[in-house]
CSV table of C-alpha atoms in Angstrom, one decimal:
chain,number,residue,atom,x,y,z
A,24,MET,CA,88.7,87.0,83.1
A,25,TYR,CA,90.0,90.3,81.9
A,26,ILE,CA,91.7,89.9,78.4
A,27,ILE,CA,94.4,92.4,78.1
A,28,LYS,CA,96.3,93.7,75.3
A,29,LYS,CA,99.5,93.0,74.4
A,30,PHE,CA,100.6,97.2,73.7
A,31,LYS,CA,102.8,97.4,70.9
A,32,PRO,CA,105.9,99.5,70.6
A,33,GLU,CA,105.2,100.4,66.8
A,34,TYR,CA,102.3,102.5,68.0
A,35,ILE,CA,104.9,104.6,69.4
A,36,THR,CA,106.7,105.4,66.3
A,37,ILE,CA,103.2,105.6,63.8
A,38,SER,CA,102.2,108.4,66.9
A,39,LEU,CA,104.8,110.0,66.3
A,40,LEU,CA,104.5,109.2,62.5
A,41,VAL,CA,100.9,110.9,62.8
A,42,ILE,CA,101.8,113.6,65.0
A,43,MET,CA,105.4,115.1,62.1
A,44,SER,CA,103.1,114.7,58.8
A,45,LEU,CA,100.5,116.4,60.7
A,46,VAL,CA,103.6,119.4,61.1
A,47,LEU,CA,104.4,118.7,57.7
A,48,LEU,CA,101.0,119.7,56.5
A,49,LEU,CA,100.5,122.2,58.3
A,50,GLY,CA,103.7,124.0,57.5
A,51,LEU,CA,102.9,123.6,53.9
A,52,THR,CA,99.6,125.4,53.6
A,53,SER,CA,100.3,128.9,55.8
A,54,GLY,CA,102.9,129.5,53.3
A,55,VAL,CA,105.3,129.4,57.0
A,56,SER,CA,107.8,126.6,55.9
A,57,SER,CA,111.3,127.0,54.1
A,58,SER,CA,112.7,124.1,51.8
A,59,LYS,CA,115.0,123.2,54.7
A,60,GLU,CA,111.9,122.8,57.2
A,61,PHE,CA,110.2,120.8,55.3
A,62,ILE,CA,113.6,118.4,53.6
A,63,THR,CA,113.8,118.1,58.1
A,64,ASN,CA,110.1,117.0,58.4
A,65,SER,CA,110.1,115.5,54.5
A,66,LEU,CA,113.6,112.8,56.8
A,67,ILE,CA,111.9,112.8,60.0
A,68,ILE,CA,109.2,110.8,58.6
A,69,VAL,CA,111.3,108.7,56.2
A,70,LEU,CA,113.0,108.0,59.4
A,71,LEU,CA,110.4,107.2,61.4
A,72,LEU,CA,109.3,105.3,58.6
A,73,PHE,CA,111.8,102.8,58.7
A,74,LEU,CA,111.2,102.5,62.2
A,75,THR,CA,107.7,101.6,62.7
A,76,PHE,CA,108.9,99.0,60.2
A,77,ASP,CA,111.7,97.4,61.8
A,78,ILE,CA,110.1,97.0,64.9
A,79,LYS,CA,107.1,95.7,63.2
A,80,ASN,CA,108.4,92.8,61.4
A,81,SER,CA,110.8,92.5,64.2
A,82,SER,CA,113.9,93.1,61.7
A,83,THR,CA,116.1,94.2,64.0
A,84,GLY,CA,118.2,90.8,64.4
A,85,LYS,CA,117.8,88.9,61.1
A,86,LYS,CA,119.5,92.2,58.9
A,87,ILE,CA,121.2,93.6,60.7
A,88,THR,CA,123.5,95.6,57.4
A,89,SER,CA,120.4,96.5,55.9
A,90,SER,CA,119.6,98.6,59.1
A,91,PHE,CA,122.6,99.0,59.7
A,92,ASN,CA,123.2,101.2,55.9
A,93,LYS,CA,119.1,103.0,56.4
A,94,TYR,CA,120.1,104.5,59.0
A,95,ILE,CA,123.6,105.6,58.6
A,96,GLY,CA,122.5,107.0,54.3
A,97,LEU,CA,120.1,109.5,57.0
A,98,ILE,CA,122.5,110.8,59.7
A,99,PHE,CA,124.3,111.4,57.0
A,100,LEU,CA,122.1,112.6,54.9
A,101,PHE,CA,120.7,115.1,58.5
A,102,CYS,CA,124.9,116.0,59.1
A,103,LEU,CA,124.9,117.4,55.7
A,104,LEU,CA,121.2,119.6,55.8
A,105,ASN,CA,123.0,120.9,58.9
A,106,LEU,CA,125.4,122.7,57.1
A,107,ILE,CA,123.3,124.1,54.4
């Protein structure tokens, strides 16, 4: 009998989170990244953290308003960063 492991969707966001953290650290240590790139990468990491916690806790159906407010706030910050 074969043991089948179920695929967990939070693995995708966790791997993207690790990749973005490495990009941020490499940019900071090499001194190539600007402040705008640092803020953008930090906001992407925060977005991936929110997505990971929402997927892991399956809170997308329970607390729609709090999740909605988090994502609207992040979209607003990305828009402001784009204007700079």
